[in-house]
């Protein structure tokens, strides 16, 4: 089987039609160049050049070989470039997990960032609740996740990318929909559409902590794993729910929001932040590059800086 150096030698001589010029082009001396051509001719069993003291010409066999040799060398060059681009994160694919609300609040910004700085990379999007994303990250089935920090998971690192808070979502016309905010005490006895403990544990625990902080017992009437379902319940007039403030930008008609107000320390307790998560042992260069692009746009406190992802409510 012929080698790439033999094909490179052949193409150089075929294009230059001069062994000396071809040797200079390849940064080698003429004797080893001639040797490579001889080896190629022996391998193919065909004479490729007609040589004389005054000129070099391609034979019919050489003319047949030239376009194929060029294609082979071009393919090798492209393959080398493709491999290098993948290894540096300029190409390849990234599997990105995201929650339903993150898909509307934060994901568009991230997609624009990737399109602007990594046009050669494909993104595979997978909507999933935070618990499922953590599991997928641990298994290496997802490269990056936009999730709520439900629990710490060995080998999975998270970084704050989006500050958020819970607000009270009410049916339009509800007695508490005054525009002046709602105290947690005012929620006593109100039918509450609540998060599933199995699939939305982060929000379930957060709502329970808020109620407990005001010594209010929730009256749970419905359960759902996703914010859009809870907002649909509220739009149908089935009761109230607590959802991230960012979700209200995509609430169905018939739902209004009121800020939570009350005791000292409520603002620190009422945090529904979104984190970027990744497996510390991940080996996807493209995912690592996108992660660095995202983190480079965050301030040292983890809050998005100027010109990047907006901070919900700011």
Tab-separated table of N, CA and C in Angstrom, residues 58-190:
chain	number	residue	atom	x	y	z
A	58	UNK	N	3.541	13.879	-17.288
A	58	UNK	CA	2.722	12.811	-16.723
A	58	UNK	C	2.373	11.785	-17.794
A	59	UNK	N	2.422	10.523	-17.446
A	59	UNK	CA	1.922	9.482	-18.335
A	59	UNK	C	0.396	9.437	-18.193
A	60	UNK	N	-0.241	8.607	-18.985
A	60	UNK	CA	-1.690	8.436	-18.873
A	60	UNK	C	-2.060	7.910	-17.481
A	61	UNK	N	-1.224	7.007	-16.935
A	61	UNK	CA	-1.474	6.490	-15.587
A	61	UNK	C	-1.336	7.605	-14.554
A	62	UNK	N	-0.336	8.467	-14.737
A	62	UNK	CA	-0.144	9.583	-13.822
A	62	UNK	C	-1.301	10.559	-13.864
A	63	UNK	N	-1.816	10.827	-15.090
A	63	UNK	CA	-2.964	11.710	-15.218
A	63	UNK	C	-4.202	11.124	-14.544
A	64	UNK	N	-4.335	9.807	-14.570
A	64	UNK	CA	-5.461	9.148	-13.904
A	64	UNK	C	-5.333	9.229	-12.379
A	65	UNK	N	-4.094	9.106	-11.900
A	65	UNK	CA	-3.868	9.110	-10.452
A	65	UNK	C	-4.023	10.496	-9.839
A	66	UNK	N	-3.662	11.548	-10.569
A	66	UNK	CA	-3.563	12.883	-9.971
A	66	UNK	C	-4.842	13.361	-9.268
A	67	UNK	N	-6.025	13.336	-9.885
A	67	UNK	CA	-7.209	13.834	-9.165
A	67	UNK	C	-7.532	13.021	-7.916
A	68	UNK	N	-7.343	11.709	-7.999
A	68	UNK	CA	-7.609	10.871	-6.820
A	68	UNK	C	-6.604	11.152	-5.715
A	69	UNK	N	-5.336	11.361	-6.098
A	69	UNK	CA	-4.308	11.667	-5.102
A	69	UNK	C	-4.619	12.984	-4.395
A	70	UNK	N	-5.070	13.966	-5.173
A	70	UNK	CA	-5.439	15.241	-4.565
A	70	UNK	C	-6.593	15.077	-3.581
A	71	UNK	N	-7.606	14.296	-3.977
A	71	UNK	CA	-8.760	14.075	-3.087
A	71	UNK	C	-8.338	13.380	-1.799
A	72	UNK	N	-7.454	12.388	-1.916
A	72	UNK	CA	-6.987	11.663	-0.730
A	72	UNK	C	-6.242	12.599	0.212
A	73	UNK	N	-5.364	13.420	-0.335
A	73	UNK	CA	-4.603	14.352	0.498
A	73	UNK	C	-5.511	15.405	1.119
A	74	UNK	N	-6.504	15.891	0.352
A	74	UNK	CA	-7.451	16.861	0.896
A	74	UNK	C	-8.259	16.248	2.037
A	75	UNK	N	-8.674	14.997	1.852
A	75	UNK	CA	-9.439	14.316	2.897
A	75	UNK	C	-8.599	14.138	4.156
A	76	UNK	N	-7.340	13.795	3.978
A	76	UNK	CA	-6.455	13.638	5.139
A	76	UNK	C	-6.285	14.963	5.875
A	77	UNK	N	-6.126	16.045	5.111
A	77	UNK	CA	-5.980	17.365	5.734
A	77	UNK	C	-7.251	17.743	6.477
A	78	UNK	N	-8.415	17.522	5.847
A	78	UNK	CA	-9.688	17.837	6.496
A	78	UNK	C	-9.880	17.008	7.755
A	79	UNK	N	-9.541	15.724	7.682
A	79	UNK	CA	-9.682	14.857	8.848
A	79	UNK	C	-8.815	15.342	9.998
A	80	UNK	N	-7.581	15.723	9.662
A	80	UNK	CA	-6.676	16.243	10.687
A	80	UNK	C	-7.253	17.502	11.334
A	81	UNK	N	-7.781	18.399	10.505
A	81	UNK	CA	-8.363	19.639	11.034
A	81	UNK	C	-9.592	19.349	11.886
A	82	UNK	N	-10.446	18.394	11.418
A	82	UNK	CA	-11.651	18.044	12.173
A	82	UNK	C	-11.291	17.483	13.544
A	83	UNK	N	-10.285	16.599	13.561
A	83	UNK	CA	-9.874	16.004	14.844
A	83	UNK	C	-9.341	17.079	15.775
A	84	UNK	N	-8.548	18.002	15.236
A	84	UNK	CA	-8.008	19.074	16.064
A	84	UNK	C	-9.120	19.973	16.591
A	85	UNK	N	-10.127	20.270	15.728
A	85	UNK	CA	-11.230	21.133	16.141
A	85	UNK	C	-12.035	20.480	17.254
A	86	UNK	N	-12.249	19.172	17.150
A	86	UNK	CA	-12.976	18.467	18.215
A	86	UNK	C	-12.172	18.478	19.501
A	87	UNK	N	-10.860	18.256	19.384
A	87	UNK	CA	-10.027	18.188	20.588
A	87	UNK	C	-9.925	19.525	21.296
A	88	UNK	N	-10.110	20.624	20.553
A	88	UNK	CA	-10.031	21.956	21.159
A	88	UNK	C	-11.408	22.527	21.472
A	89	UNK	N	-12.475	21.774	21.166
A	89	UNK	CA	-13.819	22.250	21.452
A	89	UNK	C	-14.421	23.100	20.362
A	90	UNK	N	-13.766	23.217	19.212
A	90	UNK	CA	-14.307	24.013	18.109
A	90	UNK	C	-15.338	23.236	17.300
A	91	UNK	N	-15.433	21.943	17.523
A	91	UNK	CA	-16.407	21.108	16.818
A	91	UNK	C	-16.875	20.021	17.779
A	92	UNK	N	-17.822	19.202	17.310
A	92	UNK	CA	-18.348	18.145	18.158
A	92	UNK	C	-19.780	18.431	18.559
A	93	UNK	N	-20.232	17.806	19.630
A	93	UNK	CA	-21.605	17.999	20.101
A	93	UNK	C	-21.626	18.056	21.621
A	94	UNK	N	-22.657	18.709	22.150
A	94	UNK	CA	-22.841	18.859	23.594
A	94	UNK	C	-24.267	18.451	23.922
A	95	UNK	N	-24.422	17.554	24.886
A	95	UNK	CA	-25.748	17.198	25.379
A	95	UNK	C	-26.049	18.103	26.564
A	96	UNK	N	-27.087	18.914	26.429
A	96	UNK	CA	-27.416	19.930	27.428
A	96	UNK	C	-28.784	19.645	28.034
A	97	UNK	N	-28.817	19.440	29.351
A	97	UNK	CA	-30.074	19.263	30.057
A	97	UNK	C	-30.583	20.596	30.587
A	98	UNK	N	-31.899	20.709	30.736
A	98	UNK	CA	-32.473	21.949	31.241
A	98	UNK	C	-33.868	21.667	31.798
A	99	UNK	N	-34.272	22.454	32.775
A	99	UNK	CA	-35.633	22.352	33.307
A	99	UNK	C	-36.584	23.128	32.399
A	100	UNK	N	-37.883	22.913	32.607
A	100	UNK	CA	-38.875	23.561	31.747
A	100	UNK	C	-38.758	25.074	31.792
A	101	UNK	N	-38.603	25.642	32.990
A	101	UNK	CA	-38.510	27.089	33.110
A	101	UNK	C	-37.156	27.586	32.615
A	102	UNK	N	-36.098	26.844	32.889
A	102	UNK	CA	-34.783	27.231	32.371
A	102	UNK	C	-34.798	27.285	30.846
A	103	UNK	N	-35.614	26.426	30.236
A	103	UNK	CA	-35.711	26.402	28.791
A	103	UNK	C	-36.252	27.689	28.206
A	104	UNK	N	-36.967	28.453	29.026
A	104	UNK	CA	-37.511	29.721	28.552
A	104	UNK	C	-36.771	30.922	29.129
A	105	UNK	N	-36.236	30.779	30.337
A	105	UNK	CA	-35.603	31.921	30.996
A	105	UNK	C	-34.114	32.043	30.694
A	106	UNK	N	-33.393	30.945	30.700
A	106	UNK	CA	-31.935	30.990	30.582
A	106	UNK	C	-31.406	30.341	29.311
A	107	UNK	N	-32.088	29.324	28.826
A	107	UNK	CA	-31.574	28.563	27.686
A	107	UNK	C	-31.381	29.416	26.431
A	108	UNK	N	-32.298	30.314	26.085
A	108	UNK	CA	-32.078	31.117	24.869
A	108	UNK	C	-30.771	31.904	24.901
A	109	UNK	N	-30.435	32.467	26.060
A	109	UNK	CA	-29.170	33.196	26.187
A	109	UNK	C	-27.987	32.268	25.940
A	110	UNK	N	-28.047	31.076	26.522
A	110	UNK	CA	-26.947	30.129	26.373
A	110	UNK	C	-26.812	29.689	24.918
A	111	UNK	N	-27.938	29.482	24.241
A	111	UNK	CA	-27.886	29.064	22.838
A	111	UNK	C	-27.293	30.164	21.962
A	112	UNK	N	-27.642	31.412	22.257
A	112	UNK	CA	-27.053	32.510	21.486
A	112	UNK	C	-25.546	32.586	21.715
A	113	UNK	N	-25.127	32.360	22.945
A	113	UNK	CA	-23.698	32.372	23.269
A	113	UNK	C	-22.964	31.293	22.477
A	114	UNK	N	-23.531	30.094	22.442
A	114	UNK	CA	-22.903	28.994	21.711
A	114	UNK	C	-22.874	29.271	20.212
A	115	UNK	N	-23.959	29.822	19.684
A	115	UNK	CA	-24.005	30.108	18.249
A	115	UNK	C	-22.964	31.149	17.862
A	116	UNK	N	-22.774	32.136	18.732
A	116	UNK	CA	-21.841	33.218	18.428
A	116	UNK	C	-20.387	32.770	18.503
A	117	UNK	N	-20.062	31.957	19.510
A	117	UNK	CA	-18.660	31.615	19.751
A	117	UNK	C	-18.286	30.193	19.339
A	118	UNK	N	-19.266	29.307	19.133
A	118	UNK	CA	-18.972	27.924	18.809
A	118	UNK	C	-19.886	27.441	17.678
A	119	UNK	N	-19.834	28.084	16.520
A	119	UNK	CA	-20.766	27.736	15.434
A	119	UNK	C	-20.594	26.324	14.900
A	120	UNK	N	-19.434	25.722	15.117
A	120	UNK	CA	-19.208	24.375	14.608
A	120	UNK	C	-19.661	23.275	15.541
A	121	UNK	N	-20.242	23.634	16.681
A	121	UNK	CA	-20.656	22.645	17.679
A	121	UNK	C	-22.166	22.453	17.637
A	122	UNK	N	-22.601	21.201	17.680
A	122	UNK	CA	-24.032	20.878	17.719
A	122	UNK	C	-24.480	20.715	19.162
A	123	UNK	N	-25.668	21.232	19.477
A	123	UNK	CA	-26.242	21.096	20.817
A	123	UNK	C	-27.415	20.130	20.772
A	124	UNK	N	-27.385	19.137	21.640
A	124	UNK	CA	-28.483	18.189	21.794
A	124	UNK	C	-29.205	18.556	23.097
A	125	UNK	N	-30.454	18.993	23.002
A	125	UNK	CA	-31.192	19.513	24.153
A	125	UNK	C	-32.100	18.445	24.742
A	126	UNK	N	-32.069	18.322	26.060
A	126	UNK	CA	-32.909	17.338	26.758
A	126	UNK	C	-33.571	17.996	27.962
A	127	UNK	N	-34.887	18.178	27.886
A	127	UNK	CA	-35.618	18.741	29.019
A	127	UNK	C	-35.804	17.665	30.087
A	128	UNK	N	-35.484	18.005	31.331
A	128	UNK	CA	-35.615	17.054	32.430
A	128	UNK	C	-35.652	17.815	33.748
A	129	UNK	N	-36.306	17.227	34.753
A	129	UNK	CA	-36.299	17.837	36.075
A	129	UNK	C	-34.902	17.726	36.666
A	130	UNK	N	-34.641	18.510	37.679
A	130	UNK	CA	-33.281	18.605	38.222
A	130	UNK	C	-32.742	17.259	38.701
A	131	UNK	N	-33.582	16.459	39.365
A	131	UNK	CA	-33.123	15.168	39.882
A	131	UNK	C	-32.656	14.256	38.752
A	132	UNK	N	-33.411	14.231	37.654
A	132	UNK	CA	-33.036	13.388	36.519
A	132	UNK	C	-31.763	13.899	35.846
A	133	UNK	N	-31.603	15.217	35.813
A	133	UNK	CA	-30.376	15.776	35.240
A	133	UNK	C	-29.156	15.375	36.063
A	134	UNK	N	-29.273	15.441	37.373
A	134	UNK	CA	-28.144	15.048	38.224
A	134	UNK	C	-27.747	13.605	37.969
A	135	UNK	N	-28.728	12.753	37.842
A	135	UNK	CA	-28.448	11.345	37.581
A	135	UNK	C	-27.759	11.182	36.228
A	136	UNK	N	-28.257	11.898	35.217
A	136	UNK	CA	-27.668	11.808	33.880
A	136	UNK	C	-26.248	12.375	33.862
A	137	UNK	N	-26.017	13.444	34.599
A	137	UNK	CA	-24.672	14.005	34.694
A	137	UNK	C	-23.713	13.016	35.348
A	138	UNK	N	-24.178	12.336	36.379
A	138	UNK	CA	-23.330	11.357	37.067
A	138	UNK	C	-22.942	10.214	36.142
A	139	UNK	N	-23.867	9.823	35.251
A	139	UNK	CA	-23.613	8.709	34.332
A	139	UNK	C	-22.867	9.144	33.077
A	140	UNK	N	-22.725	10.454	32.886
A	140	UNK	CA	-22.083	10.934	31.678
A	140	UNK	C	-23.020	11.011	30.491
A	141	UNK	N	-24.333	10.857	30.723
A	141	UNK	CA	-25.300	10.921	29.633
A	141	UNK	C	-25.614	12.355	29.238
A	142	UNK	N	-25.308	13.303	30.111
A	142	UNK	CA	-25.496	14.732	29.845
A	142	UNK	C	-24.178	15.429	30.140
A	143	UNK	N	-23.813	16.390	29.296
A	143	UNK	CA	-22.545	17.111	29.475
A	143	UNK	C	-22.693	18.309	30.401
A	144	UNK	N	-23.752	19.080	30.204
A	144	UNK	CA	-24.020	20.262	31.018
A	144	UNK	C	-25.495	20.272	31.388
A	145	UNK	N	-25.801	20.822	32.557
A	145	UNK	CA	-27.193	20.895	32.982
A	145	UNK	C	-27.536	22.271	33.522
A	146	UNK	N	-28.747	22.727	33.239
A	146	UNK	CA	-29.312	23.925	33.864
A	146	UNK	C	-30.374	23.437	34.831
A	147	UNK	N	-30.063	23.505	36.123
A	147	UNK	CA	-30.927	22.851	37.105
A	147	UNK	C	-30.953	23.619	38.418
A	148	UNK	N	-31.867	23.205	39.274
A	148	UNK	CA	-31.933	23.750	40.630
A	148	UNK	C	-31.024	22.905	41.529
A	149	UNK	N	-30.320	23.527	42.460
A	149	UNK	CA	-29.377	22.780	43.310
A	149	UNK	C	-30.102	21.980	44.386
A	150	UNK	N	-30.696	20.856	43.977
A	150	UNK	CA	-31.514	20.085	44.911
A	150	UNK	C	-30.675	19.405	45.994
A	151	UNK	N	-29.624	18.735	45.590
A	151	UNK	CA	-28.713	18.077	46.537
A	151	UNK	C	-27.323	18.112	45.916
A	152	UNK	N	-26.325	17.922	46.736
A	152	UNK	CA	-24.971	17.789	46.194
A	152	UNK	C	-24.772	16.355	45.734
A	153	UNK	N	-24.038	16.184	44.678
A	153	UNK	CA	-23.773	14.859	44.121
A	153	UNK	C	-22.271	14.743	43.887
A	154	UNK	N	-21.681	13.684	44.404
A	154	UNK	CA	-20.245	13.487	44.264
A	154	UNK	C	-19.852	13.493	42.794
A	155	UNK	N	-18.848	14.296	42.456
A	155	UNK	CA	-18.352	14.365	41.092
A	155	UNK	C	-19.075	15.352	40.211
A	156	UNK	N	-20.200	15.926	40.693
A	156	UNK	CA	-20.956	16.905	39.918
A	156	UNK	C	-20.785	18.272	40.574
A	157	UNK	N	-20.282	19.218	39.810
A	157	UNK	CA	-20.062	20.579	40.313
A	157	UNK	C	-21.136	21.498	39.758
A	158	UNK	N	-21.584	22.456	40.586
A	158	UNK	CA	-22.580	23.420	40.118
A	158	UNK	C	-22.105	24.837	40.394
A	159	UNK	N	-22.591	25.769	39.576
A	159	UNK	CA	-22.236	27.177	39.714
A	159	UNK	C	-23.484	28.024	39.437
A	160	UNK	N	-23.744	28.986	40.313
A	160	UNK	CA	-24.892	29.875	40.145
A	160	UNK	C	-24.777	30.666	38.847
A	161	UNK	N	-25.848	30.634	38.044
A	161	UNK	CA	-25.860	31.425	36.820
A	161	UNK	C	-27.081	32.338	36.721
A	162	UNK	N	-28.098	32.103	37.540
A	162	UNK	CA	-29.337	32.870	37.393
A	162	UNK	C	-30.032	32.985	38.750
A	163	UNK	N	-30.144	34.212	39.242
A	163	UNK	CA	-30.825	34.436	40.520
A	163	UNK	C	-32.331	34.552	40.290
A	164	UNK	N	-33.084	33.908	41.156
A	164	UNK	CA	-34.536	33.933	41.029
A	164	UNK	C	-35.160	33.854	42.418
A	165	UNK	N	-36.460	33.996	42.483
A	165	UNK	CA	-37.195	33.923	43.742
A	165	UNK	C	-38.596	33.408	43.439
A	166	UNK	N	-39.298	32.957	44.445
A	166	UNK	CA	-40.673	32.521	44.254
A	166	UNK	C	-41.629	33.696	44.434
A	167	UNK	N	-42.665	33.703	43.620
A	167	UNK	CA	-43.770	34.652	43.773
A	167	UNK	C	-45.062	33.844	43.868
A	168	UNK	N	-46.107	34.495	44.332
A	168	UNK	CA	-47.404	33.828	44.437
A	168	UNK	C	-48.159	34.017	43.126
A	169	UNK	N	-48.511	32.931	42.470
A	169	UNK	CA	-49.297	32.982	41.243
A	169	UNK	C	-50.759	32.747	41.611
A	170	UNK	N	-51.610	33.687	41.182
A	170	UNK	CA	-53.025	33.680	41.569
A	170	UNK	C	-53.920	33.756	40.337
A	171	UNK	N	-55.125	33.191	40.429
A	171	UNK	CA	-56.082	33.409	39.349
A	171	UNK	C	-56.434	34.894	39.264
A	172	UNK	N	-56.575	35.389	38.076
A	172	UNK	CA	-56.948	36.790	37.894
A	172	UNK	C	-58.274	37.079	38.606
A	173	UNK	N	-58.294	38.165	39.363
A	173	UNK	CA	-59.497	38.509	40.116
A	173	UNK	C	-59.526	37.962	41.524
A	174	UNK	N	-58.508	37.208	41.916
A	174	UNK	CA	-58.427	36.649	43.269
A	174	UNK	C	-58.349	37.783	44.290
A	175	UNK	N	-58.891	37.556	45.461
A	175	UNK	CA	-58.925	38.591	46.498
A	175	UNK	C	-57.539	39.062	46.908
A	176	UNK	N	-56.527	38.174	46.794
A	176	UNK	CA	-55.169	38.547	47.186
A	176	UNK	C	-54.407	39.262	46.071
A	177	UNK	N	-54.990	39.336	44.880
A	177	UNK	CA	-54.311	39.962	43.744
A	177	UNK	C	-54.550	41.471	43.777
A	178	UNK	N	-53.817	42.139	44.670
A	178	UNK	CA	-53.994	43.581	44.868
A	178	UNK	C	-52.876	44.404	44.250
A	179	UNK	N	-51.757	43.760	43.905
A	179	UNK	CA	-50.602	44.478	43.408
A	179	UNK	C	-49.694	44.986	44.503
A	180	UNK	N	-50.060	44.749	45.735
A	180	UNK	CA	-49.265	45.231	46.857
A	180	UNK	C	-48.450	44.164	47.546
A	181	UNK	N	-48.407	42.953	46.989
A	181	UNK	CA	-47.679	41.862	47.628
A	181	UNK	C	-48.571	41.051	48.547
A	182	UNK	N	-48.108	39.872	48.899
A	182	UNK	CA	-48.869	38.947	49.740
A	182	UNK	C	-47.995	38.476	50.889
A	183	UNK	N	-48.543	38.542	52.107
A	183	UNK	CA	-47.831	37.983	53.254
A	183	UNK	C	-48.077	36.486	53.301
A	184	UNK	N	-47.086	35.765	53.802
A	184	UNK	CA	-47.258	34.312	53.929
A	184	UNK	C	-48.451	33.976	54.819
A	185	UNK	N	-48.709	34.791	55.821
A	185	UNK	CA	-49.854	34.560	56.709
A	185	UNK	C	-51.169	34.599	55.936
A	186	UNK	N	-51.187	35.407	54.846
A	186	UNK	CA	-52.409	35.524	54.049
A	186	UNK	C	-52.725	34.246	53.280
A	187	UNK	N	-51.731	33.353	53.184
A	187	UNK	CA	-51.933	32.117	52.426
A	187	UNK	C	-52.572	31.012	53.253
A	188	UNK	N	-52.776	31.251	54.533
A	188	UNK	CA	-53.418	30.270	55.420
A	188	UNK	C	-54.793	29.910	54.863
A	189	UNK	N	-55.011	28.616	54.652
A	189	UNK	CA	-56.304	28.124	54.186
A	189	UNK	C	-56.519	28.197	52.688
A	190	UNK	N	-55.606	28.849	51.958
A	190	UNK	CA	-55.755	28.936	50.512
A	190	UNK	C	-55.387	27.593	49.855
